[in-house]
mmCIF file with all atom_site columns, C-alpha atoms in Angstrom:
data_model
loop_
_atom_site.group_PDB
_atom_site.id
_atom_site.type_symbol
_atom_site.label_atom_id
_atom_site.label_alt_id
_atom_site.label_comp_id
_atom_site.label_asym_id
_atom_site.label_entity_id
_atom_site.label_seq_id
_atom_site.pdbx_PDB_ins_code
_atom_site.Cartn_x
_atom_site.Cartn_y
_atom_site.Cartn_z
_atom_site.occupancy
_atom_site.B_iso_or_equiv
_atom_site.pdbx_formal_charge
_atom_site.auth_seq_id
_atom_site.auth_comp_id
_atom_site.auth_asym_id
_atom_site.auth_atom_id
_atom_site.pdbx_PDB_model_num
ATOM 1   C CA . MET A 1 1   ? 70.419 -17.639 -78.362  1.00 56.00 ? 1   MET A CA 1
ATOM 2   C CA . LYS A 1 2   ? 72.018 -21.052 -77.778  1.00 55.00 ? 2   LYS A CA 1
ATOM 3   C CA . LYS A 1 3   ? 74.220 -19.607 -75.028  1.00 58.00 ? 3   LYS A CA 1
ATOM 4   C CA . PHE A 1 4   ? 71.192 -18.080 -73.328  1.00 54.00 ? 4   PHE A CA 1
ATOM 5   C CA . ILE A 1 5   ? 69.226 -21.345 -73.440  1.00 54.00 ? 5   ILE A CA 1
ATOM 6   C CA . LEU A 1 6   ? 72.210 -23.267 -72.078  1.00 53.00 ? 6   LEU A CA 1
ATOM 7   C CA . SER A 1 7   ? 72.602 -20.698 -69.289  1.00 58.00 ? 7   SER A CA 1
ATOM 8   C CA . ALA A 1 8   ? 68.911 -21.017 -68.439  1.00 55.00 ? 8   ALA A CA 1
ATOM 9   C CA . ALA A 1 9   ? 69.160 -24.824 -68.359  1.00 54.00 ? 9   ALA A CA 1
ATOM 10  C CA . LEU A 1 10  ? 72.192 -24.569 -66.082  1.00 55.00 ? 10  LEU A CA 1
ATOM 11  C CA . LEU A 1 11  ? 70.305 -22.241 -63.746  1.00 54.00 ? 11  LEU A CA 1
ATOM 12  C CA . ILE A 1 12  ? 67.405 -24.719 -63.567  1.00 53.00 ? 12  ILE A CA 1
ATOM 13  C CA . ALA A 1 13  ? 69.756 -27.615 -62.843  1.00 51.00 ? 13  ALA A CA 1
ATOM 14  C CA . VAL A 1 14  ? 71.553 -25.686 -60.084  1.00 51.00 ? 14  VAL A CA 1
ATOM 15  C CA . SER A 1 15  ? 68.232 -24.623 -58.555  1.00 48.00 ? 15  SER A CA 1
ATOM 16  C CA . ILE A 1 16  ? 66.861 -28.152 -58.569  1.00 48.00 ? 16  ILE A CA 1
ATOM 17  C CA . GLY A 1 17  ? 70.153 -29.460 -57.197  1.00 45.00 ? 17  GLY A CA 1
ATOM 18  C CA . ALA A 1 18  ? 69.857 -26.989 -54.327  1.00 50.00 ? 18  ALA A CA 1
ATOM 19  C CA . LYS A 1 19  ? 66.441 -28.505 -53.490  1.00 59.00 ? 19  LYS A CA 1
ATOM 20  C CA . ALA A 1 20  ? 64.623 -25.389 -54.602  1.00 68.00 ? 20  ALA A CA 1
ATOM 21  C CA . GLN A 1 21  ? 60.884 -25.235 -54.749  1.00 86.00 ? 21  GLN A CA 1
ATOM 22  C CA . VAL A 1 22  ? 59.417 -26.077 -58.185  1.00 92.00 ? 22  VAL A CA 1
ATOM 23  C CA . SER A 1 23  ? 55.920 -24.958 -59.238  1.00 92.00 ? 23  SER A CA 1
ATOM 24  C CA . LEU A 1 24  ? 54.049 -25.681 -62.467  1.00 96.00 ? 24  LEU A CA 1
ATOM 25  C CA . GLY A 1 25  ? 50.912 -23.919 -63.564  1.00 97.00 ? 25  GLY A CA 1
ATOM 26  C CA . ILE A 1 26  ? 48.547 -22.638 -66.206  1.00 98.00 ? 26  ILE A CA 1
ATOM 27  C CA . LYS A 1 27  ? 47.882 -19.000 -67.012  1.00 97.00 ? 27  LYS A CA 1
ATOM 28  C CA . GLY A 1 28  ? 45.675 -16.840 -69.160  1.00 98.00 ? 28  GLY A CA 1
ATOM 29  C CA . GLY A 1 29  ? 45.039 -13.176 -69.614  1.00 98.00 ? 29  GLY A CA 1
ATOM 30  C CA . VAL A 1 30  ? 44.497 -10.123 -71.719  1.00 98.00 ? 30  VAL A CA 1
ATOM 31  C CA . ASN A 1 31  ? 46.991 -7.833  -73.440  1.00 97.00 ? 31  ASN A CA 1
ATOM 32  C CA . PHE A 1 32  ? 46.876 -4.402  -75.021  1.00 97.00 ? 32  PHE A CA 1
ATOM 33  C CA . SER A 1 33  ? 49.380 -4.304  -77.867  1.00 95.00 ? 33  SER A CA 1
ATOM 34  C CA . LYS A 1 34  ? 50.622 -1.639  -80.225  1.00 92.00 ? 34  LYS A CA 1
ATOM 35  C CA . ILE A 1 35  ? 53.165 -1.633  -83.028  1.00 87.00 ? 35  ILE A CA 1
ATOM 36  C CA . SER A 1 36  ? 55.156 1.585   -82.952  1.00 83.00 ? 36  SER A CA 1
ATOM 37  C CA . THR A 1 37  ? 55.801 2.836   -86.477  1.00 79.00 ? 37  THR A CA 1
ATOM 38  C CA . ASP A 1 38  ? 57.776 5.711   -87.958  1.00 72.00 ? 38  ASP A CA 1
ATOM 39  C CA . ASN A 1 39  ? 55.586 8.575   -89.248  1.00 71.00 ? 39  ASN A CA 1
ATOM 40  C CA . LEU A 1 40  ? 52.217 6.889   -88.598  1.00 74.00 ? 40  LEU A CA 1
ATOM 41  C CA . LYS A 1 41  ? 49.531 7.253   -85.975  1.00 79.00 ? 41  LYS A CA 1
ATOM 42  C CA . GLU A 1 42  ? 49.219 3.982   -84.006  1.00 81.00 ? 42  GLU A CA 1
ATOM 43  C CA . SER A 1 43  ? 46.560 2.639   -81.672  1.00 84.00 ? 43  SER A CA 1
ATOM 44  C CA . THR A 1 44  ? 46.226 -0.491  -79.556  1.00 91.00 ? 44  THR A CA 1
ATOM 45  C CA . LEU A 1 45  ? 44.491 -3.807  -80.082  1.00 93.00 ? 45  LEU A CA 1
ATOM 46  C CA . THR A 1 46  ? 43.167 -6.015  -77.314  1.00 96.00 ? 46  THR A CA 1
ATOM 47  C CA . GLY A 1 47  ? 44.366 -9.620  -77.420  1.00 96.00 ? 47  GLY A CA 1
ATOM 48  C CA . TYR A 1 48  ? 44.734 -12.715 -75.290  1.00 97.00 ? 48  TYR A CA 1
ATOM 49  C CA . GLN A 1 49  ? 47.390 -15.024 -73.903  1.00 97.00 ? 49  GLN A CA 1
ATOM 50  C CA . ALA A 1 50  ? 47.071 -18.588 -72.601  1.00 98.00 ? 50  ALA A CA 1
ATOM 51  C CA . GLY A 1 51  ? 49.661 -21.192 -71.683  1.00 98.00 ? 51  GLY A CA 1
ATOM 52  C CA . LEU A 1 52  ? 51.927 -22.808 -69.114  1.00 98.00 ? 52  LEU A CA 1
ATOM 53  C CA . PHE A 1 53  ? 54.571 -21.639 -66.663  1.00 97.00 ? 53  PHE A CA 1
ATOM 54  C CA . ALA A 1 54  ? 57.141 -23.165 -64.328  1.00 97.00 ? 54  ALA A CA 1
ATOM 55  C CA . ARG A 1 55  ? 58.763 -21.469 -61.370  1.00 95.00 ? 55  ARG A CA 1
ATOM 56  C CA . VAL A 1 56  ? 62.018 -22.776 -59.927  1.00 95.00 ? 56  VAL A CA 1
ATOM 57  C CA . GLY A 1 57  ? 63.321 -21.274 -56.711  1.00 92.00 ? 57  GLY A CA 1
ATOM 58  C CA . ASN A 1 58  ? 62.136 -19.580 -53.571  1.00 85.00 ? 58  ASN A CA 1
ATOM 59  C CA . SER A 1 59  ? 62.914 -15.917 -52.951  1.00 90.00 ? 59  SER A CA 1
ATOM 60  C CA . LEU A 1 60  ? 65.058 -15.730 -56.110  1.00 95.00 ? 60  LEU A CA 1
ATOM 61  C CA . TYR A 1 61  ? 63.411 -17.689 -58.908  1.00 95.00 ? 61  TYR A CA 1
ATOM 62  C CA . PHE A 1 62  ? 63.602 -18.587 -62.588  1.00 97.00 ? 62  PHE A CA 1
ATOM 63  C CA . GLN A 1 63  ? 60.298 -18.673 -64.496  1.00 97.00 ? 63  GLN A CA 1
ATOM 64  C CA . PRO A 1 64  ? 60.188 -20.076 -68.042  1.00 98.00 ? 64  PRO A CA 1
ATOM 65  C CA . GLU A 1 65  ? 56.817 -19.907 -69.828  1.00 98.00 ? 65  GLU A CA 1
ATOM 66  C CA . LEU A 1 66  ? 55.236 -21.142 -73.035  1.00 98.00 ? 66  LEU A CA 1
ATOM 67  C CA . TYR A 1 67  ? 52.025 -19.543 -74.238  1.00 98.00 ? 67  TYR A CA 1
ATOM 68  C CA . LEU A 1 68  ? 49.959 -18.527 -77.248  1.00 98.00 ? 68  LEU A CA 1
ATOM 69  C CA . SER A 1 69  ? 49.052 -14.890 -77.689  1.00 97.00 ? 69  SER A CA 1
ATOM 70  C CA . SER A 1 70  ? 47.150 -12.610 -79.996  1.00 97.00 ? 70  SER A CA 1
ATOM 71  C CA . THR A 1 71  ? 48.824 -9.224  -80.575  1.00 95.00 ? 71  THR A CA 1
ATOM 72  C CA . GLY A 1 72  ? 48.966 -6.522  -83.234  1.00 91.00 ? 72  GLY A CA 1
ATOM 73  C CA . GLY A 1 73  ? 48.181 -2.908  -83.898  1.00 88.00 ? 73  GLY A CA 1
ATOM 74  C CA . LYS A 1 74  ? 46.188 -0.342  -85.866  1.00 88.00 ? 74  LYS A CA 1
ATOM 75  C CA . PHE A 1 75  ? 47.726 2.284   -88.155  1.00 81.00 ? 75  PHE A CA 1
ATOM 76  C CA . GLU A 1 76  ? 46.664 5.462   -89.857  1.00 79.00 ? 76  GLU A CA 1
ATOM 77  C CA . SER A 1 77  ? 48.772 7.594   -92.180  1.00 75.00 ? 77  SER A CA 1
ATOM 78  C CA . SER A 1 78  ? 49.352 11.228  -91.364  1.00 65.00 ? 78  SER A CA 1
ATOM 79  C CA . ASP A 1 79  ? 50.559 12.027  -94.890  1.00 64.00 ? 79  ASP A CA 1
ATOM 80  C CA . ASN A 1 80  ? 47.835 13.348  -97.231  1.00 60.00 ? 80  ASN A CA 1
ATOM 81  C CA . ASN A 1 81  ? 49.689 11.932  -100.265 1.00 62.00 ? 81  ASN A CA 1
ATOM 82  C CA . GLN A 1 82  ? 49.705 8.380   -98.806  1.00 64.00 ? 82  GLN A CA 1
ATOM 83  C CA . ASP A 1 83  ? 46.237 8.076   -97.285  1.00 71.00 ? 83  ASP A CA 1
ATOM 84  C CA . PHE A 1 84  ? 45.700 4.626   -95.748  1.00 72.00 ? 84  PHE A CA 1
ATOM 85  C CA . SER A 1 85  ? 44.670 2.867   -92.572  1.00 77.00 ? 85  SER A CA 1
ATOM 86  C CA . GLY A 1 86  ? 45.003 -0.678  -91.439  1.00 80.00 ? 86  GLY A CA 1
ATOM 87  C CA . LYS A 1 87  ? 45.044 -3.310  -88.770  1.00 87.00 ? 87  LYS A CA 1
ATOM 88  C CA . VAL A 1 88  ? 47.318 -6.307  -88.331  1.00 89.00 ? 88  VAL A CA 1
ATOM 89  C CA . ARG A 1 89  ? 46.838 -9.159  -85.858  1.00 94.00 ? 89  ARG A CA 1
ATOM 90  C CA . PHE A 1 90  ? 49.391 -11.859 -85.061  1.00 94.00 ? 90  PHE A CA 1
ATOM 91  C CA . THR A 1 91  ? 48.915 -15.249 -83.412  1.00 96.00 ? 91  THR A CA 1
ATOM 92  C CA . ASN A 1 92  ? 52.200 -15.986 -81.643  1.00 96.00 ? 92  ASN A CA 1
ATOM 93  C CA . LEU A 1 93  ? 54.020 -18.665 -79.711  1.00 97.00 ? 93  LEU A CA 1
ATOM 94  C CA . ASN A 1 94  ? 55.906 -16.920 -76.876  1.00 97.00 ? 94  ASN A CA 1
ATOM 95  C CA . VAL A 1 95  ? 58.777 -18.163 -74.714  1.00 98.00 ? 95  VAL A CA 1
ATOM 96  C CA . PRO A 1 96  ? 59.753 -15.735 -71.937  1.00 98.00 ? 96  PRO A CA 1
ATOM 97  C CA . LEU A 1 97  ? 62.634 -16.664 -69.600  1.00 98.00 ? 97  LEU A CA 1
ATOM 98  C CA . LEU A 1 98  ? 62.228 -14.539 -66.491  1.00 98.00 ? 98  LEU A CA 1
ATOM 99  C CA . ILE A 1 99  ? 64.332 -14.042 -63.384  1.00 98.00 ? 99  ILE A CA 1
ATOM 100 C CA . GLY A 1 100 ? 62.428 -12.770 -60.368  1.00 97.00 ? 100 GLY A CA 1
ATOM 101 C CA . LYS A 1 101 ? 62.537 -11.892 -56.709  1.00 97.00 ? 101 LYS A CA 1
ATOM 102 C CA . SER A 1 102 ? 59.682 -12.634 -54.302  1.00 94.00 ? 102 SER A CA 1
ATOM 103 C CA . PHE A 1 103 ? 58.851 -10.967 -51.000  1.00 93.00 ? 103 PHE A CA 1
ATOM 104 C CA . GLY A 1 104 ? 56.476 -12.300 -48.403  1.00 88.00 ? 104 GLY A CA 1
ATOM 105 C CA . GLU A 1 105 ? 55.072 -15.512 -47.008  1.00 85.00 ? 105 GLU A CA 1
ATOM 106 C CA . LYS A 1 106 ? 54.015 -18.745 -48.705  1.00 79.00 ? 106 LYS A CA 1
ATOM 107 C CA . ASP A 1 107 ? 50.309 -17.818 -48.963  1.00 87.00 ? 107 ASP A CA 1
ATOM 108 C CA . LEU A 1 108 ? 50.800 -14.111 -49.765  1.00 94.00 ? 108 LEU A CA 1
ATOM 109 C CA . ASN A 1 109 ? 53.850 -13.223 -51.749  1.00 93.00 ? 109 ASN A CA 1
ATOM 110 C CA . PHE A 1 110 ? 54.712 -10.218 -53.953  1.00 96.00 ? 110 PHE A CA 1
ATOM 111 C CA . ARG A 1 111 ? 57.087 -10.562 -56.892  1.00 96.00 ? 111 ARG A CA 1
ATOM 112 C CA . ILE A 1 112 ? 59.093 -8.561  -59.428  1.00 98.00 ? 112 ILE A CA 1
ATOM 113 C CA . MET A 1 113 ? 60.510 -10.105 -62.593  1.00 98.00 ? 113 MET A CA 1
ATOM 114 C CA . ALA A 1 114 ? 62.356 -9.342  -65.827  1.00 98.00 ? 114 ALA A CA 1
ATOM 115 C CA . GLY A 1 115 ? 63.878 -11.213 -68.721  1.00 98.00 ? 115 GLY A CA 1
ATOM 116 C CA . PRO A 1 116 ? 63.986 -11.849 -72.468  1.00 98.00 ? 116 PRO A CA 1
ATOM 117 C CA . ILE A 1 117 ? 61.138 -13.191 -74.587  1.00 97.00 ? 117 ILE A CA 1
ATOM 118 C CA . TYR A 1 118 ? 61.305 -15.015 -77.916  1.00 97.00 ? 118 TYR A CA 1
ATOM 119 C CA . THR A 1 119 ? 58.206 -14.690 -80.119  1.00 96.00 ? 119 THR A CA 1
ATOM 120 C CA . TYR A 1 120 ? 57.421 -16.806 -83.179  1.00 97.00 ? 120 TYR A CA 1
ATOM 121 C CA . GLN A 1 121 ? 54.572 -15.732 -85.459  1.00 94.00 ? 121 GLN A CA 1
ATOM 122 C CA . LEU A 1 122 ? 52.221 -18.657 -86.195  1.00 96.00 ? 122 LEU A CA 1
ATOM 123 C CA . ASP A 1 123 ? 49.622 -16.702 -88.164  1.00 94.00 ? 123 ASP A CA 1
ATOM 124 C CA . ARG A 1 124 ? 48.939 -13.174 -89.377  1.00 91.00 ? 124 ARG A CA 1
ATOM 125 C CA . SER A 1 125 ? 45.809 -11.406 -90.557  1.00 88.00 ? 125 SER A CA 1
ATOM 126 C CA . GLU A 1 126 ? 45.914 -7.910  -91.946  1.00 82.00 ? 126 GLU A CA 1
ATOM 127 C CA . ASN A 1 127 ? 43.417 -5.476  -93.341  1.00 80.00 ? 127 ASN A CA 1
ATOM 128 C CA . PHE A 1 128 ? 44.640 -2.323  -95.087  1.00 72.00 ? 128 PHE A CA 1
ATOM 129 C CA . SER A 1 129 ? 42.529 0.242   -96.903  1.00 71.00 ? 129 SER A CA 1
ATOM 130 C CA . GLY A 1 130 ? 43.682 3.154   -99.019  1.00 65.00 ? 130 GLY A CA 1
ATOM 131 C CA . ASN A 1 131 ? 46.896 3.751   -100.929 1.00 58.00 ? 131 ASN A CA 1
ATOM 132 C CA . LEU A 1 132 ? 49.693 1.334   -99.932  1.00 58.00 ? 132 LEU A CA 1
ATOM 133 C CA . SER A 1 133 ? 51.901 2.154   -102.913 1.00 58.00 ? 133 SER A CA 1
ATOM 134 C CA . GLY A 1 134 ? 55.175 4.018   -103.210 1.00 54.00 ? 134 GLY A CA 1
ATOM 135 C CA . ALA A 1 135 ? 56.978 4.377   -99.888  1.00 53.00 ? 135 ALA A CA 1
ATOM 136 C CA . TYR A 1 136 ? 54.479 2.068   -98.114  1.00 56.00 ? 136 TYR A CA 1
ATOM 137 C CA . ALA A 1 137 ? 54.425 -0.760  -100.707 1.00 58.00 ? 137 ALA A CA 1
ATOM 138 C CA . ASP A 1 138 ? 56.158 -3.275  -98.393  1.00 60.00 ? 138 ASP A CA 1
ATOM 139 C CA . PHE A 1 139 ? 54.475 -2.089  -95.182  1.00 63.00 ? 139 PHE A CA 1
ATOM 140 C CA . GLY A 1 140 ? 53.172 -5.581  -94.316  1.00 65.00 ? 140 GLY A CA 1
ATOM 141 C CA . ASP A 1 141 ? 56.560 -7.323  -94.669  1.00 74.00 ? 141 ASP A CA 1
ATOM 142 C CA . TYR A 1 142 ? 56.683 -8.750  -91.104  1.00 83.00 ? 142 TYR A CA 1
ATOM 143 C CA . LYS A 1 143 ? 59.325 -11.023 -89.586  1.00 86.00 ? 143 LYS A CA 1
ATOM 144 C CA . LYS A 1 144 ? 58.361 -14.495 -88.368  1.00 91.00 ? 144 LYS A CA 1
ATOM 145 C CA . SER A 1 145 ? 60.400 -14.305 -85.150  1.00 93.00 ? 145 SER A CA 1
ATOM 146 C CA . THR A 1 146 ? 61.484 -11.506 -82.831  1.00 94.00 ? 146 THR A CA 1
ATOM 147 C CA . LEU A 1 147 ? 63.213 -10.933 -79.512  1.00 96.00 ? 147 LEU A CA 1
ATOM 148 C CA . GLY A 1 148 ? 61.964 -8.668  -76.768  1.00 96.00 ? 148 GLY A CA 1
ATOM 149 C CA . TYR A 1 149 ? 62.003 -8.152  -73.026  1.00 98.00 ? 149 TYR A CA 1
ATOM 150 C CA . GLN A 1 150 ? 59.439 -8.280  -70.255  1.00 98.00 ? 150 GLN A CA 1
ATOM 151 C CA . VAL A 1 151 ? 59.401 -6.476  -66.898  1.00 98.00 ? 151 VAL A CA 1
ATOM 152 C CA . GLY A 1 152 ? 56.666 -6.667  -64.355  1.00 98.00 ? 152 GLY A CA 1
ATOM 153 C CA . ALA A 1 153 ? 55.273 -7.381  -60.940  1.00 98.00 ? 153 ALA A CA 1
ATOM 154 C CA . GLY A 1 154 ? 52.929 -9.951  -59.508  1.00 97.00 ? 154 GLY A CA 1
ATOM 155 C CA . VAL A 1 155 ? 51.281 -11.362 -56.442  1.00 97.00 ? 155 VAL A CA 1
ATOM 156 C CA . ASP A 1 156 ? 50.624 -14.951 -55.334  1.00 95.00 ? 156 ASP A CA 1
ATOM 157 C CA . ILE A 1 157 ? 47.666 -15.655 -53.078  1.00 96.00 ? 157 ILE A CA 1
ATOM 158 C CA . SER A 1 158 ? 47.957 -19.323 -52.174  1.00 93.00 ? 158 SER A CA 1
ATOM 159 C CA . ALA A 1 159 ? 47.822 -21.196 -55.542  1.00 94.00 ? 159 ALA A CA 1
ATOM 160 C CA . ILE A 1 160 ? 46.550 -18.190 -57.545  1.00 96.00 ? 160 ILE A CA 1
ATOM 161 C CA . THR A 1 161 ? 49.080 -15.940 -59.257  1.00 97.00 ? 161 THR A CA 1
ATOM 162 C CA . VAL A 1 162 ? 48.451 -12.539 -60.908  1.00 98.00 ? 162 VAL A CA 1
ATOM 163 C CA . ASP A 1 163 ? 50.999 -10.705 -63.082  1.00 98.00 ? 163 ASP A CA 1
ATOM 164 C CA . LEU A 1 164 ? 51.118 -7.282  -64.734  1.00 98.00 ? 164 LEU A CA 1
ATOM 165 C CA . ARG A 1 165 ? 53.914 -6.925  -67.315  1.00 98.00 ? 165 ARG A CA 1
ATOM 166 C CA . TYR A 1 166 ? 55.238 -4.595  -69.947  1.00 98.00 ? 166 TYR A CA 1
ATOM 167 C CA . GLU A 1 167 ? 56.785 -6.129  -73.063  1.00 97.00 ? 167 GLU A CA 1
ATOM 168 C CA . GLY A 1 168 ? 59.028 -4.179  -75.400  1.00 95.00 ? 168 GLY A CA 1
ATOM 169 C CA . GLY A 1 169 ? 60.557 -5.194  -78.710  1.00 92.00 ? 169 GLY A CA 1
ATOM 170 C CA . LEU A 1 170 ? 64.326 -5.513  -79.041  1.00 93.00 ? 170 LEU A CA 1
ATOM 171 C CA . THR A 1 171 ? 64.105 -6.454  -82.722  1.00 91.00 ? 171 THR A CA 1
ATOM 172 C CA . LYS A 1 172 ? 61.853 -4.808  -85.272  1.00 87.00 ? 172 LYS A CA 1
ATOM 173 C CA . VAL A 1 173 ? 58.870 -6.733  -86.652  1.00 85.00 ? 173 VAL A CA 1
ATOM 174 C CA . ASN A 1 174 ? 59.309 -4.761  -89.897  1.00 80.00 ? 174 ASN A CA 1
ATOM 175 C CA . GLN A 1 175 ? 62.767 -3.362  -90.607  1.00 77.00 ? 175 GLN A CA 1
ATOM 176 C CA . ASN A 1 176 ? 61.559 -0.936  -93.297  1.00 73.00 ? 176 ASN A CA 1
ATOM 177 C CA . PHE A 1 177 ? 59.337 1.182   -91.064  1.00 73.00 ? 177 PHE A CA 1
ATOM 178 C CA . GLY A 1 178 ? 60.964 0.852   -87.651  1.00 77.00 ? 178 GLY A CA 1
ATOM 179 C CA . GLN A 1 179 ? 58.004 -1.195  -86.413  1.00 84.00 ? 179 GLN A CA 1
ATOM 180 C CA . ARG A 1 180 ? 58.390 -2.635  -82.904  1.00 88.00 ? 180 ARG A CA 1
ATOM 181 C CA . GLN A 1 181 ? 55.785 -4.589  -80.955  1.00 90.00 ? 181 GLN A CA 1
ATOM 182 C CA . ASN A 1 182 ? 55.087 -3.455  -77.398  1.00 93.00 ? 182 ASN A CA 1
ATOM 183 C CA . LEU A 1 183 ? 52.279 -4.314  -75.015  1.00 96.00 ? 183 LEU A CA 1
ATOM 184 C CA . TRP A 1 184 ? 50.877 -4.413  -71.515  1.00 98.00 ? 184 TRP A CA 1
ATOM 185 C CA . ALA A 1 185 ? 49.629 -7.797  -70.279  1.00 98.00 ? 185 ALA A CA 1
ATOM 186 C CA . LEU A 1 186 ? 47.531 -8.778  -67.272  1.00 98.00 ? 186 LEU A CA 1
ATOM 187 C CA . SER A 1 187 ? 47.364 -12.497 -66.524  1.00 98.00 ? 187 SER A CA 1
ATOM 188 C CA . VAL A 1 188 ? 45.935 -14.826 -63.900  1.00 98.00 ? 188 VAL A CA 1
ATOM 189 C CA . GLY A 1 189 ? 47.403 -18.247 -63.261  1.00 97.00 ? 189 GLY A CA 1
ATOM 190 C CA . PHE A 1 190 ? 46.870 -21.283 -61.093  1.00 97.00 ? 190 PHE A CA 1
ATOM 191 C CA . LYS A 1 191 ? 49.711 -23.389 -59.683  1.00 95.00 ? 191 LYS A CA 1
ATOM 192 C CA . ILE A 1 192 ? 48.969 -27.046 -60.364  1.00 94.00 ? 192 ILE A CA 1
ATOM 193 C CA . LEU A 1 193 ? 52.048 -28.345 -58.479  1.00 86.00 ? 193 LEU A CA 1
#
């Protein structure tokens, strides 16, 4: 992780040294998250995201972000011997480091982007009903931090920016049940600088 952060800092320094365009902004949006789980039926939860972004570069750019999000998932057992259902919701601090390519003019510009995301769990609420014993006794044993990736596309119309992204989990949020967080996010931002 240290090597990646140092590489990102070097990329920012080179971009600024090359007199690249730098934008700062705020963003907010909605996400539809699910936690994929071995042998269980999953469904999505609607959440939010709100935070800050920077964009360094012109047609090729680097975009670090820092935002809060609400994610999670719903579960239902498909095993008659272990009948339970539940919902878990996380409040997270997210740090994606995206590399992107833009196409178009200054006031109308289309973008594609991809990169890693680090997620740290600030809070968790869970509600399980039924039989969580035996094989599912440690079902709610979630990690505090995970790594993932984001890919997406966006459009800038003057100072307004809109992104649609998919986020997939590279690390499991619960090792015991193969649980990985994935989501779709739609956000709207405003460039302040």
